[in-house]
Amino acid sequence: MKPFSYVRPSDTRAAIAAAGAGGASFLAGGTTLIDLMRLEVMTPSAVVDLGRLPLAAIERSGDGLRIGALARNSDVATHPLVVERYPLLAQALLAGASQQVRNMATVGGNLLQRTRCPYFRDPAVACNKRAPGTGCAALDGYTRSHAILGTSASCIATHPSDMCVALAALDAVIHTRHTRRGDQVRAIPIAEFHTQPGEHPEIESALEHGELITHVELPASPFAAHARYVKVRDRAAFAFALAAAAVGLDVADGRIRAARVALGGVATVPWRSPEAEQALIGQPPNRASFERAAAAALVDPKPRRDNAFKVELARRTVVRALELAWGTP
Ligand SMILES: Cc1cc2nc3c(=O)[nH]c(=O)nc-3n(C[C@H](O)[C@H](O)[C@H](O)COP(=O)(O)OP(=O)(O)OC[C@H]3O[C@@H](n4cnc5c(N)ncnc54)[C@H](O)[C@@H]3O)c2cc1C
Ligand code: SF4
């Protein structure tokens, strides 16, 4: 591990100031950052530990919910308001990692977790995301875990988060604070938070350097009664998604009034599908409607040799999630 300085400020302003220096990284639960520092994939010159900041509350906010950036994944997953009003989020969190990791991992860190592309995690090989302009070893490599949606000629890495797929379906808004141009706050809709790789896979989010996530807000959701997160993976626990779907249905008088469909494990960012949602609206909640929506969700996929199976797997995952959300036996 490369040497680095370490500070543990006790207020938000001091934390942002400490991170202002180029090369500094915030530290939350450390389950991504410390891992990648050990591998020398991330090499911050300074680590700003957020552990003392009062940003872990989970509380009502009007009709919605406000979740502090330092709330632990396990605390969010079991919070009564989340379980009751946002079961999709609870299910997605509980599908991720292990209890031990969830006890450390935070909401802010989960939003910014890095890809599990094995070439990204190996400093000996080319990777445009880790070292811009060096190439992409995955393009001629083994691509079973890689993305089929949102890819570019520079990077085909999958976004690994389960939580973010649920947040995409729930229209989460990410709130941040920075101090470069005075004390400023921003509210970033989740759809604008993660960025597709394009020619710059090293840029993964809308955040500027030193910008701190303070909390996430969820608007009121009409989907609590009919929502489901389905994750397909190689093992029943402690494995990242090969395909995942977060769905919600709002049904009245036998017709779907509103729908949410987001995909994980198959795209370079948490992948909301307006096409699938549109295909569901006005339809009866049945297998035929769900299959049409699933087909619409996979618009112009770009499979490679080893991950072509993901096209059909993702379709079936969406159908299964919709069936379970609706309560089809
Ligand atoms: C063995 C293992 C298995 C896993 N399996 C899964 C899985 O199945 N599904 C899944 O979704 N995830 C999985 N994960 C990933 C895990 O969810 C993330 O590592 C975790 O959510 C990151 O949160 P953290 O608080 O530990 O972040 P950290 O490691 O502390 O930080 C991660 C990044 O976020 C930045 N950051 C953190 N907080 C803030 C903030 N408030 N503002 C601005 N920047 C911030 C840091 O600077 C860093 O760049 C797994 C991890 C491990 C180690
Ligand atoms: S897919 Fe992306 S993360 Fe993986 S090696 Fe290529 S550039 Fe790097």
mmCIF file of C-alpha atoms and ligand atoms in Angstrom:
data_model
loop_
_atom_site.group_PDB
_atom_site.id
_atom_site.type_symbol
_atom_site.label_atom_id
_atom_site.label_comp_id
_atom_site.label_asym_id
_atom_site.label_seq_id
_atom_site.Cartn_x
_atom_site.Cartn_y
_atom_site.Cartn_z
ATOM 1 C CA MET A 1 0.000 0.000 0.000
ATOM 2 C CA LYS A 2 1.291 3.473 -0.883
ATOM 3 C CA PRO A 3 1.834 5.902 2.047
ATOM 4 C CA PHE A 4 -0.960 8.405 2.703
ATOM 5 C CA SER A 5 -1.909 10.985 5.318
ATOM 6 C CA TYR A 6 -5.002 10.451 7.479
ATOM 7 C CA VAL A 7 -7.424 12.899 9.102
ATOM 8 C CA ARG A 8 -10.696 12.357 10.972
ATOM 9 C CA PRO A 9 -12.503 15.711 11.041
ATOM 10 C CA SER A 10 -15.489 16.228 13.288
ATOM 11 C CA ASP A 11 -17.571 18.494 11.056
ATOM 12 C CA THR A 12 -18.681 18.444 7.453
ATOM 13 C CA ARG A 13 -17.027 21.699 6.440
ATOM 14 C CA ALA A 14 -13.627 20.555 7.759
ATOM 15 C CA ALA A 15 -14.002 17.224 5.941
ATOM 16 C CA ILE A 16 -14.701 18.947 2.634
ATOM 17 C CA ALA A 17 -11.792 21.347 3.170
ATOM 18 C CA ALA A 18 -9.467 18.432 3.929
ATOM 19 C CA ALA A 19 -10.541 16.656 0.755
ATOM 20 C CA GLY A 20 -9.961 19.771 -1.334
ATOM 21 C CA ALA A 21 -6.360 18.828 -2.016
ATOM 22 C CA GLY A 22 -5.975 16.827 -5.230
ATOM 23 C CA GLY A 23 -5.437 13.167 -4.528
ATOM 24 C CA ALA A 24 -7.514 12.979 -1.341
ATOM 25 C CA SER A 25 -10.304 10.420 -0.844
ATOM 26 C CA PHE A 26 -13.165 10.273 1.621
ATOM 27 C CA LEU A 27 -13.300 7.112 3.720
ATOM 28 C CA ALA A 28 -16.679 5.800 4.903
ATOM 29 C CA GLY A 29 -16.982 2.052 5.644
ATOM 30 C CA GLY A 30 -13.790 1.345 3.706
ATOM 31 C CA THR A 31 -15.059 -1.859 2.085
ATOM 32 C CA THR A 32 -14.264 -0.547 -1.393
ATOM 33 C CA LEU A 33 -11.567 2.015 -0.714
ATOM 34 C CA ILE A 34 -9.265 0.026 1.593
ATOM 35 C CA ASP A 35 -9.587 -3.027 -0.649
ATOM 36 C CA LEU A 36 -8.479 -1.034 -3.691
ATOM 37 C CA MET A 37 -5.734 0.790 -1.785
ATOM 38 C CA ARG A 38 -4.260 -2.576 -0.835
ATOM 39 C CA LEU A 39 -4.256 -3.551 -4.512
ATOM 40 C CA GLU A 40 -2.770 -0.124 -5.384
ATOM 41 C CA VAL A 41 -5.674 0.486 -7.741
ATOM 42 C CA MET A 42 -6.690 3.550 -5.721
ATOM 43 C CA THR A 43 -3.715 5.494 -4.369
ATOM 44 C CA PRO A 44 -4.962 8.579 -2.492
ATOM 45 C CA SER A 45 -2.290 10.783 -0.977
ATOM 46 C CA ALA A 46 -4.695 11.678 1.844
ATOM 47 C CA VAL A 47 -7.612 9.814 3.422
ATOM 48 C CA VAL A 48 -10.374 11.862 5.020
ATOM 49 C CA ASP A 49 -12.265 9.612 7.424
ATOM 50 C CA LEU A 50 -15.952 10.589 7.600
ATOM 51 C CA GLY A 51 -16.600 8.461 10.689
ATOM 52 C CA ARG A 52 -17.207 11.383 13.057
ATOM 53 C CA LEU A 53 -19.714 13.244 10.897
ATOM 54 C CA PRO A 54 -23.357 13.207 12.010
ATOM 55 C CA LEU A 55 -24.684 11.826 8.719
ATOM 56 C CA ALA A 56 -26.173 8.459 9.635
ATOM 57 C CA ALA A 57 -29.800 9.355 10.407
ATOM 58 C CA ILE A 58 -32.725 7.673 8.641
ATOM 59 C CA GLU A 59 -35.863 9.793 9.036
ATOM 60 C CA ARG A 60 -39.112 10.932 7.461
ATOM 61 C CA SER A 61 -38.861 13.881 5.089
ATOM 62 C CA GLY A 62 -42.323 15.149 4.183
ATOM 63 C CA ASP A 63 -44.038 12.211 2.454
ATOM 64 C CA GLY A 64 -40.672 10.641 1.669
ATOM 65 C CA LEU A 65 -37.538 9.440 3.420
ATOM 66 C CA ARG A 66 -34.143 10.971 4.085
ATOM 67 C CA ILE A 67 -31.203 8.609 4.512
ATOM 68 C CA GLY A 68 -27.851 9.932 5.739
ATOM 69 C CA ALA A 69 -24.805 9.156 3.623
ATOM 70 C CA LEU A 70 -23.164 7.364 6.537
ATOM 71 C CA ALA A 71 -26.160 5.141 7.320
ATOM 72 C CA ARG A 72 -24.917 1.557 7.222
ATOM 73 C CA ASN A 73 -26.415 -0.732 4.580
ATOM 74 C CA SER A 74 -27.600 -3.149 7.296
ATOM 75 C CA ASP A 75 -29.306 -0.360 9.265
ATOM 76 C CA VAL A 76 -31.091 0.934 6.164
ATOM 77 C CA ALA A 77 -32.234 -2.568 5.155
ATOM 78 C CA THR A 78 -33.862 -3.226 8.520
ATOM 79 C CA HIS A 79 -35.216 0.242 9.315
ATOM 80 C CA PRO A 80 -39.006 0.033 9.865
ATOM 81 C CA LEU A 81 -39.743 2.927 7.484
ATOM 82 C CA VAL A 82 -37.681 1.302 4.716
ATOM 83 C CA VAL A 83 -39.206 -2.127 5.269
ATOM 84 C CA GLU A 84 -42.725 -0.702 5.254
ATOM 85 C CA ARG A 85 -42.525 1.940 2.521
ATOM 86 C CA TYR A 86 -39.536 0.949 0.387
ATOM 87 C CA PRO A 87 -39.292 -2.865 0.529
ATOM 88 C CA LEU A 88 -37.530 -2.768 -2.854
ATOM 89 C CA LEU A 89 -34.587 -0.973 -1.235
ATOM 90 C CA ALA A 90 -34.511 -3.351 1.728
ATOM 91 C CA GLN A 91 -34.532 -6.376 -0.605
ATOM 92 C CA ALA A 92 -31.768 -4.971 -2.814
ATOM 93 C CA LEU A 93 -29.542 -4.179 0.156
ATOM 94 C CA LEU A 94 -30.047 -7.617 1.687
ATOM 95 C CA ALA A 95 -29.153 -9.213 -1.667
ATOM 96 C CA GLY A 96 -25.744 -7.521 -1.559
ATOM 97 C CA ALA A 97 -22.462 -8.757 -0.082
ATOM 98 C CA SER A 98 -22.640 -10.384 3.380
ATOM 99 C CA GLN A 99 -23.971 -9.292 6.765
ATOM 100 C CA GLN A 100 -20.427 -8.357 7.853
ATOM 101 C CA VAL A 101 -19.846 -6.165 4.766
ATOM 102 C CA ARG A 102 -23.314 -4.596 5.065
ATOM 103 C CA ASN A 103 -22.541 -3.725 8.699
ATOM 104 C CA MET A 104 -19.605 -1.606 7.482
ATOM 105 C CA ALA A 105 -20.788 -0.373 4.068
ATOM 106 C CA THR A 106 -22.557 3.003 3.919
ATOM 107 C CA VAL A 107 -25.066 4.516 1.530
ATOM 108 C CA GLY A 108 -22.577 7.112 0.234
ATOM 109 C CA GLY A 109 -19.882 4.486 -0.289
ATOM 110 C CA ASN A 110 -22.314 2.132 -2.008
ATOM 111 C CA LEU A 111 -23.252 4.871 -4.487
ATOM 112 C CA LEU A 112 -19.562 5.262 -5.335
ATOM 113 C CA GLN A 113 -18.385 1.653 -5.174
ATOM 114 C CA ARG A 114 -16.085 0.747 -8.054
ATOM 115 C CA THR A 115 -16.557 -1.898 -10.714
ATOM 116 C CA ARG A 116 -15.574 -5.521 -10.093
ATOM 117 C CA CYS A 117 -14.056 -5.851 -13.592
ATOM 118 C CA PRO A 118 -11.047 -8.086 -12.813
ATOM 119 C CA TYR A 119 -8.798 -6.125 -15.183
ATOM 120 C CA PHE A 120 -9.579 -2.894 -13.321
ATOM 121 C CA ARG A 121 -8.425 -4.560 -10.124
ATOM 122 C CA ASP A 122 -5.102 -5.708 -11.619
ATOM 123 C CA PRO A 123 -2.599 -2.844 -12.035
ATOM 124 C CA ALA A 124 -0.459 -5.046 -14.310
ATOM 125 C CA VAL A 125 -2.926 -4.873 -17.230
ATOM 126 C CA ALA A 126 -4.376 -2.118 -19.416
ATOM 127 C CA CYS A 127 -7.490 -0.391 -18.119
ATOM 128 C CA ASN A 128 -8.866 2.941 -19.312
ATOM 129 C CA LYS A 129 -10.846 3.356 -16.114
ATOM 130 C CA ARG A 130 -7.840 2.908 -13.784
ATOM 131 C CA ALA A 131 -5.214 4.473 -16.065
ATOM 132 C CA PRO A 132 -6.881 6.610 -18.771
ATOM 133 C CA GLY A 133 -5.604 6.046 -22.300
ATOM 134 C CA THR A 134 -3.943 2.669 -21.632
ATOM 135 C CA GLY A 135 -6.609 0.561 -23.361
ATOM 136 C CA CYS A 136 -9.115 -2.005 -22.166
ATOM 137 C CA ALA A 137 -7.888 -5.526 -21.453
ATOM 138 C CA ALA A 138 -11.470 -6.758 -21.180
ATOM 139 C CA LEU A 139 -12.233 -6.160 -24.859
ATOM 140 C CA ASP A 140 -10.022 -9.126 -25.816
ATOM 141 C CA GLY A 141 -10.411 -10.862 -22.490
ATOM 142 C CA TYR A 142 -12.936 -12.927 -20.570
ATOM 143 C CA THR A 143 -16.184 -10.987 -20.452
ATOM 144 C CA ARG A 144 -18.672 -13.191 -18.624
ATOM 145 C CA SER A 145 -19.330 -10.590 -15.920
ATOM 146 C CA HIS A 146 -19.268 -7.560 -18.198
ATOM 147 C CA ALA A 147 -22.008 -5.212 -19.365
ATOM 148 C CA ILE A 148 -24.278 -5.485 -22.407
ATOM 149 C CA LEU A 149 -25.938 -2.068 -22.022
ATOM 150 C CA GLY A 150 -24.336 1.383 -21.936
ATOM 151 C CA THR A 151 -20.917 0.130 -23.030
ATOM 152 C CA SER A 152 -18.404 2.016 -25.169
ATOM 153 C CA ALA A 153 -15.279 1.208 -27.177
ATOM 154 C CA SER A 154 -13.306 2.339 -24.096
ATOM 155 C CA CYS A 155 -14.967 0.322 -21.334
ATOM 156 C CA ILE A 156 -17.524 -2.446 -20.863
ATOM 157 C CA ALA A 157 -17.395 -2.707 -17.066
ATOM 158 C CA THR A 158 -20.579 -3.526 -15.176
ATOM 159 C CA HIS A 159 -21.847 -1.290 -12.391
ATOM 160 C CA PRO A 160 -21.828 -3.659 -9.411
ATOM 161 C CA SER A 161 -24.288 -2.141 -6.937
ATOM 162 C CA ASP A 162 -27.571 -3.736 -5.919
ATOM 163 C CA MET A 163 -28.693 -0.758 -3.826
ATOM 164 C CA CYS A 164 -28.301 1.686 -6.715
ATOM 165 C CA VAL A 165 -30.634 -0.338 -8.933
ATOM 166 C CA ALA A 166 -33.378 0.000 -6.334
ATOM 167 C CA LEU A 167 -32.570 3.700 -5.895
ATOM 168 C CA ALA A 168 -32.889 4.145 -9.678
ATOM 169 C CA ALA A 169 -36.341 2.551 -9.610
ATOM 170 C CA LEU A 170 -37.356 4.694 -6.639
ATOM 171 C CA ASP A 171 -36.296 8.047 -8.171
ATOM 172 C CA ALA A 172 -33.768 8.774 -5.434
ATOM 173 C CA VAL A 173 -32.126 12.186 -5.257
ATOM 174 C CA ILE A 174 -28.513 12.457 -4.076
ATOM 175 C CA HIS A 175 -27.719 15.528 -1.969
ATOM 176 C CA THR A 176 -24.181 16.854 -1.799
ATOM 177 C CA ARG A 177 -22.146 19.672 -0.335
ATOM 178 C CA HIS A 178 -18.932 21.323 -1.465
ATOM 179 C CA THR A 179 -17.114 24.539 -0.684
ATOM 180 C CA ARG A 180 -15.091 25.430 -3.770
ATOM 181 C CA ARG A 181 -17.331 28.323 -4.831
ATOM 182 C CA GLY A 182 -18.628 29.163 -1.385
ATOM 183 C CA ASP A 183 -20.676 26.750 0.676
ATOM 184 C CA GLN A 184 -22.862 25.038 -1.925
ATOM 185 C CA VAL A 185 -25.337 22.193 -1.900
ATOM 186 C CA ARG A 186 -26.634 20.232 -4.877
ATOM 187 C CA ALA A 187 -29.491 17.790 -5.437
ATOM 188 C CA ILE A 188 -28.670 15.267 -8.177
ATOM 189 C CA PRO A 189 -31.385 12.887 -9.453
ATOM 190 C CA ILE A 190 -30.006 9.352 -9.488
ATOM 191 C CA ALA A 191 -30.529 9.154 -13.257
ATOM 192 C CA GLU A 192 -27.897 11.896 -13.612
ATOM 193 C CA PHE A 193 -25.566 10.702 -10.873
ATOM 194 C CA HIS A 194 -23.741 7.786 -12.528
ATOM 195 C CA THR A 195 -22.153 8.431 -15.917
ATOM 196 C CA GLN A 196 -21.793 5.970 -18.784
ATOM 197 C CA PRO A 197 -18.173 5.364 -19.812
ATOM 198 C CA GLY A 198 -18.143 6.938 -23.268
ATOM 199 C CA GLU A 199 -14.557 7.994 -23.995
ATOM 200 C CA HIS A 200 -13.883 8.716 -20.319
ATOM 201 C CA PRO A 201 -14.567 5.644 -18.209
ATOM 202 C CA GLU A 202 -12.427 7.135 -15.431
ATOM 203 C CA ILE A 203 -15.320 9.563 -14.782
ATOM 204 C CA GLU A 204 -17.999 7.557 -12.998
ATOM 205 C CA SER A 205 -20.293 10.117 -11.427
ATOM 206 C CA ALA A 206 -21.471 13.710 -11.592
ATOM 207 C CA LEU A 207 -19.527 14.536 -8.424
ATOM 208 C CA GLU A 208 -16.663 16.983 -8.506
ATOM 209 C CA HIS A 209 -13.494 16.285 -6.552
ATOM 210 C CA GLY A 210 -14.050 16.918 -2.855
ATOM 211 C CA GLU A 211 -17.849 16.977 -3.148
ATOM 212 C CA LEU A 212 -19.411 15.182 -0.197
ATOM 213 C CA ILE A 213 -22.618 13.157 -0.375
ATOM 214 C CA THR A 214 -24.609 14.206 2.682
ATOM 215 C CA HIS A 215 -27.849 12.271 2.236
ATOM 216 C CA VAL A 216 -30.241 10.578 -0.162
ATOM 217 C CA GLU A 217 -33.911 11.457 -0.424
ATOM 218 C CA LEU A 218 -36.642 9.133 -1.609
ATOM 219 C CA PRO A 219 -39.981 10.566 -2.709
ATOM 220 C CA ALA A 220 -43.195 8.912 -1.555
ATOM 221 C CA SER A 221 -43.624 5.649 -3.439
ATOM 222 C CA PRO A 222 -46.884 4.058 -4.614
ATOM 223 C CA PHE A 223 -45.055 0.774 -5.269
ATOM 224 C CA ALA A 224 -44.602 -0.644 -1.759
ATOM 225 C CA ALA A 225 -47.389 -3.232 -2.142
ATOM 226 C CA HIS A 226 -46.069 -4.590 -5.455
ATOM 227 C CA ALA A 227 -42.294 -4.275 -5.590
ATOM 228 C CA ARG A 228 -39.521 -6.852 -5.962
ATOM 229 C CA TYR A 229 -35.774 -7.053 -6.363
ATOM 230 C CA VAL A 230 -34.559 -10.226 -8.063
ATOM 231 C CA LYS A 231 -30.845 -10.939 -8.299
ATOM 232 C CA VAL A 232 -29.399 -13.822 -10.310
ATOM 233 C CA ARG A 233 -25.839 -14.803 -9.407
ATOM 234 C CA ASP A 234 -23.471 -17.739 -9.339
ATOM 235 C CA ARG A 235 -23.891 -18.380 -5.596
ATOM 236 C CA ALA A 236 -26.858 -17.749 -3.323
ATOM 237 C CA ALA A 237 -24.804 -15.314 -1.216
ATOM 238 C CA PHE A 238 -21.690 -13.170 -1.427
ATOM 239 C CA ALA A 239 -21.703 -12.831 -5.220
ATOM 240 C CA PHE A 240 -22.342 -9.926 -7.546
ATOM 241 C CA ALA A 241 -25.315 -9.955 -9.920
ATOM 242 C CA LEU A 242 -25.137 -11.545 -13.348
ATOM 243 C CA ALA A 243 -28.530 -9.931 -13.877
ATOM 244 C CA ALA A 244 -30.873 -8.160 -11.500
ATOM 245 C CA ALA A 245 -34.190 -6.369 -11.759
ATOM 246 C CA ALA A 246 -35.855 -3.866 -9.427
ATOM 247 C CA VAL A 247 -39.521 -3.442 -10.316
ATOM 248 C CA GLY A 248 -42.615 -1.800 -8.920
ATOM 249 C CA LEU A 249 -46.235 -1.896 -10.055
ATOM 250 C CA ASP A 250 -49.117 0.410 -9.208
ATOM 251 C CA VAL A 251 -52.319 -1.304 -10.319
ATOM 252 C CA ALA A 252 -55.881 0.033 -10.264
ATOM 253 C CA ASP A 253 -59.033 -1.546 -11.755
ATOM 254 C CA GLY A 254 -57.050 -4.386 -13.271
ATOM 255 C CA ARG A 255 -54.670 -2.123 -15.220
ATOM 256 C CA ILE A 256 -51.116 -0.964 -14.519
ATOM 257 C CA ARG A 257 -51.256 2.736 -13.688
ATOM 258 C CA ALA A 258 -47.530 3.262 -13.133
ATOM 259 C CA ALA A 259 -44.477 1.014 -13.253
ATOM 260 C CA ARG A 260 -40.790 1.048 -12.434
ATOM 261 C CA VAL A 261 -38.211 -1.213 -14.058
ATOM 262 C CA ALA A 262 -34.465 -0.947 -13.424
ATOM 263 C CA LEU A 263 -31.746 -3.449 -14.292
ATOM 264 C CA GLY A 264 -28.507 -4.381 -12.540
ATOM 265 C CA GLY A 265 -25.581 -6.641 -13.398
ATOM 266 C CA VAL A 266 -25.924 -5.996 -17.126
ATOM 267 C CA ALA A 267 -25.131 -2.305 -17.608
ATOM 268 C CA THR A 268 -22.357 0.201 -17.023
ATOM 269 C CA VAL A 269 -24.636 2.218 -14.738
ATOM 270 C CA PRO A 270 -27.754 1.336 -12.729
ATOM 271 C CA TRP A 271 -30.102 0.975 -15.706
ATOM 272 C CA ARG A 272 -33.608 2.401 -15.550
ATOM 273 C CA SER A 273 -35.770 1.307 -18.475
ATOM 274 C CA PRO A 274 -38.437 3.858 -19.482
ATOM 275 C CA GLU A 275 -39.186 1.605 -22.480
ATOM 276 C CA ALA A 276 -40.216 -1.279 -20.235
ATOM 277 C CA GLU A 277 -42.224 1.025 -17.978
ATOM 278 C CA GLN A 278 -44.066 2.510 -20.938
ATOM 279 C CA ALA A 279 -44.833 -0.972 -22.250
ATOM 280 C CA LEU A 280 -46.528 -1.831 -18.947
ATOM 281 C CA ILE A 281 -48.703 1.250 -18.499
ATOM 282 C CA GLY A 282 -52.375 0.617 -19.274
ATOM 283 C CA GLN A 283 -51.850 -3.152 -19.539
ATOM 284 C CA PRO A 284 -53.280 -5.878 -17.302
ATOM 285 C CA PRO A 285 -50.673 -7.300 -14.904
ATOM 286 C CA ASN A 286 -50.149 -10.682 -16.548
ATOM 287 C CA ARG A 287 -47.422 -12.798 -18.087
ATOM 288 C CA ALA A 288 -47.938 -11.467 -21.617
ATOM 289 C CA SER A 289 -47.575 -7.835 -20.489
ATOM 290 C CA PHE A 290 -44.524 -8.711 -18.412
ATOM 291 C CA GLU A 291 -42.852 -10.466 -21.347
ATOM 292 C CA ARG A 292 -43.460 -7.499 -23.648
ATOM 293 C CA ALA A 293 -41.975 -5.162 -21.037
ATOM 294 C CA ALA A 294 -38.937 -7.393 -20.568
ATOM 295 C CA ALA A 295 -38.324 -7.436 -24.328
ATOM 296 C CA ALA A 296 -38.559 -3.633 -24.371
ATOM 297 C CA ALA A 297 -36.064 -3.365 -21.490
ATOM 298 C CA LEU A 298 -33.256 -4.845 -23.558
ATOM 299 C CA VAL A 299 -32.998 -2.189 -26.252
ATOM 300 C CA ASP A 300 -30.032 -2.723 -28.549
ATOM 301 C CA PRO A 301 -27.856 -4.803 -26.197
ATOM 302 C CA LYS A 302 -24.157 -5.179 -27.086
ATOM 303 C CA PRO A 303 -23.269 -8.683 -25.939
ATOM 304 C CA ARG A 304 -19.794 -10.159 -26.359
ATOM 305 C CA ARG A 305 -18.712 -13.789 -26.703
ATOM 306 C CA ASP A 306 -18.764 -14.702 -23.021
ATOM 307 C CA ASN A 307 -21.740 -12.650 -21.837
ATOM 308 C CA ALA A 308 -24.272 -13.166 -24.642
ATOM 309 C CA PHE A 309 -26.312 -15.275 -22.181
ATOM 310 C CA LYS A 310 -27.092 -12.083 -20.265
ATOM 311 C CA VAL A 311 -29.572 -10.876 -22.892
ATOM 312 C CA GLU A 312 -31.971 -13.751 -22.256
ATOM 313 C CA LEU A 313 -31.100 -13.937 -18.553
ATOM 314 C CA ALA A 314 -31.941 -10.255 -18.066
ATOM 315 C CA ARG A 315 -35.259 -10.654 -19.905
ATOM 316 C CA ARG A 316 -36.236 -13.609 -17.751
ATOM 317 C CA THR A 317 -35.126 -11.781 -14.601
ATOM 318 C CA VAL A 318 -37.417 -8.852 -15.425
ATOM 319 C CA VAL A 319 -40.367 -11.200 -16.065
ATOM 320 C CA ARG A 320 -39.708 -13.060 -12.817
ATOM 321 C CA ALA A 321 -39.418 -9.838 -10.812
ATOM 322 C CA LEU A 322 -42.693 -8.535 -12.273
ATOM 323 C CA GLU A 323 -44.450 -11.816 -11.542
ATOM 324 C CA LEU A 324 -43.215 -11.836 -7.953
ATOM 325 C CA ALA A 325 -44.071 -8.155 -7.500
ATOM 326 C CA TRP A 326 -47.621 -8.821 -8.684
ATOM 327 C CA GLY A 327 -47.869 -11.988 -6.621
ATOM 328 C CA THR A 328 -48.068 -14.531 -9.444
ATOM 329 C CA PRO A 329 -47.471 -17.928 -7.814
HETATM 330 C C1 LIG B 1 -16.503 -9.078 -0.397
HETATM 331 C C2 LIG B 1 -17.446 -8.016 -0.894
HETATM 332 C C3 LIG B 1 -18.625 -8.383 -1.509
HETATM 333 C C4 LIG B 1 -19.496 -7.400 -1.968
HETATM 334 N N1 LIG B 1 -20.673 -7.777 -2.573
HETATM 335 C C5 LIG B 1 -21.537 -6.810 -3.015
HETATM 336 C C6 LIG B 1 -22.763 -7.142 -3.638
HETATM 337 O O1 LIG B 1 -23.115 -8.304 -3.801
HETATM 338 N N2 LIG B 1 -23.576 -6.126 -4.049
HETATM 339 C C7 LIG B 1 -23.225 -4.822 -3.868
HETATM 340 O O2 LIG B 1 -24.002 -3.944 -4.254
HETATM 341 N N3 LIG B 1 -22.070 -4.481 -3.302
HETATM 342 C C8 LIG B 1 -21.223 -5.432 -2.871
HETATM 343 N N4 LIG B 1 -20.048 -5.088 -2.306
HETATM 344 C C9 LIG B 1 -19.628 -3.693 -2.323
HETATM 345 C C10 LIG B 1 -20.067 -2.929 -1.105
HETATM 346 O O3 LIG B 1 -21.463 -2.744 -1.133
HETATM 347 C C11 LIG B 1 -19.339 -1.585 -1.165
HETATM 348 O O4 LIG B 1 -17.959 -1.845 -0.983
HETATM 349 C C12 LIG B 1 -19.832 -0.638 -0.104
HETATM 350 O O5 LIG B 1 -21.186 -0.320 -0.301
HETATM 351 C C13 LIG B 1 -19.018 0.654 -0.139
HETATM 352 O O6 LIG B 1 -19.389 1.425 0.969
HETATM 353 P P1 LIG B 1 -18.286 1.938 2.001
HETATM 354 O O7 LIG B 1 -18.983 2.799 2.994
HETATM 355 O O8 LIG B 1 -17.503 0.798 2.565
HETATM 356 O O9 LIG B 1 -17.399 2.838 1.025
HETATM 357 P P2 LIG B 1 -15.870 3.229 1.068
HETATM 358 O O10 LIG B 1 -15.026 2.065 0.678
HETATM 359 O O11 LIG B 1 -15.521 3.903 2.337
HETATM 360 O O12 LIG B 1 -15.869 4.319 -0.083
HETATM 361 C C14 LIG B 1 -16.136 3.968 -1.417
HETATM 362 C C15 LIG B 1 -15.969 5.208 -2.289
HETATM 363 O O13 LIG B 1 -16.967 6.159 -1.970
HETATM 364 C C16 LIG B 1 -16.391 7.403 -1.584
HETATM 365 N N5 LIG B 1 -17.287 7.937 -0.540
HETATM 366 C C17 LIG B 1 -17.753 7.257 0.529
HETATM 367 N N6 LIG B 1 -18.636 8.014 1.197
HETATM 368 C C18 LIG B 1 -18.722 9.191 0.545
HETATM 369 C C19 LIG B 1 -19.487 10.390 0.761
HETATM 370 N N7 LIG B 1 -20.342 10.523 1.777
HETATM 371 N N8 LIG B 1 -19.334 11.417 -0.125
HETATM 372 C C20 LIG B 1 -18.482 11.316 -1.180
HETATM 373 N N9 LIG B 1 -17.729 10.197 -1.402
HETATM 374 C C21 LIG B 1 -17.867 9.159 -0.563
HETATM 375 C C22 LIG B 1 -14.990 7.058 -1.112
HETATM 376 O O14 LIG B 1 -14.103 8.148 -1.263
HETATM 377 C C23 LIG B 1 -14.641 5.912 -2.052
HETATM 378 O O15 LIG B 1 -14.175 6.401 -3.275
HETATM 379 C C24 LIG B 1 -19.160 -6.043 -1.807
HETATM 380 C C25 LIG B 1 -17.970 -5.679 -1.169
HETATM 381 C C26 LIG B 1 -17.115 -6.652 -0.705
HETATM 382 C C27 LIG B 1 -15.837 -6.237 -0.024
HETATM 383 S S1 SF4 B 2 -13.909 -2.908 -19.006
HETATM 384 FE FE1 SF4 B 2 -13.470 -0.877 -18.151
HETATM 385 S S2 SF4 B 2 -12.766 -1.355 -16.097
HETATM 386 FE FE2 SF4 B 2 -12.566 -3.246 -17.280
HETATM 387 S S3 SF4 B 2 -10.498 -3.242 -18.172
HETATM 388 FE FE3 SF4 B 2 -11.843 -2.274 -19.657
HETATM 389 S S4 SF4 B 2 -11.636 -0.094 -19.185
HETATM 390 FE FE4 SF4 B 2 -10.944 -1.194 -17.394
#
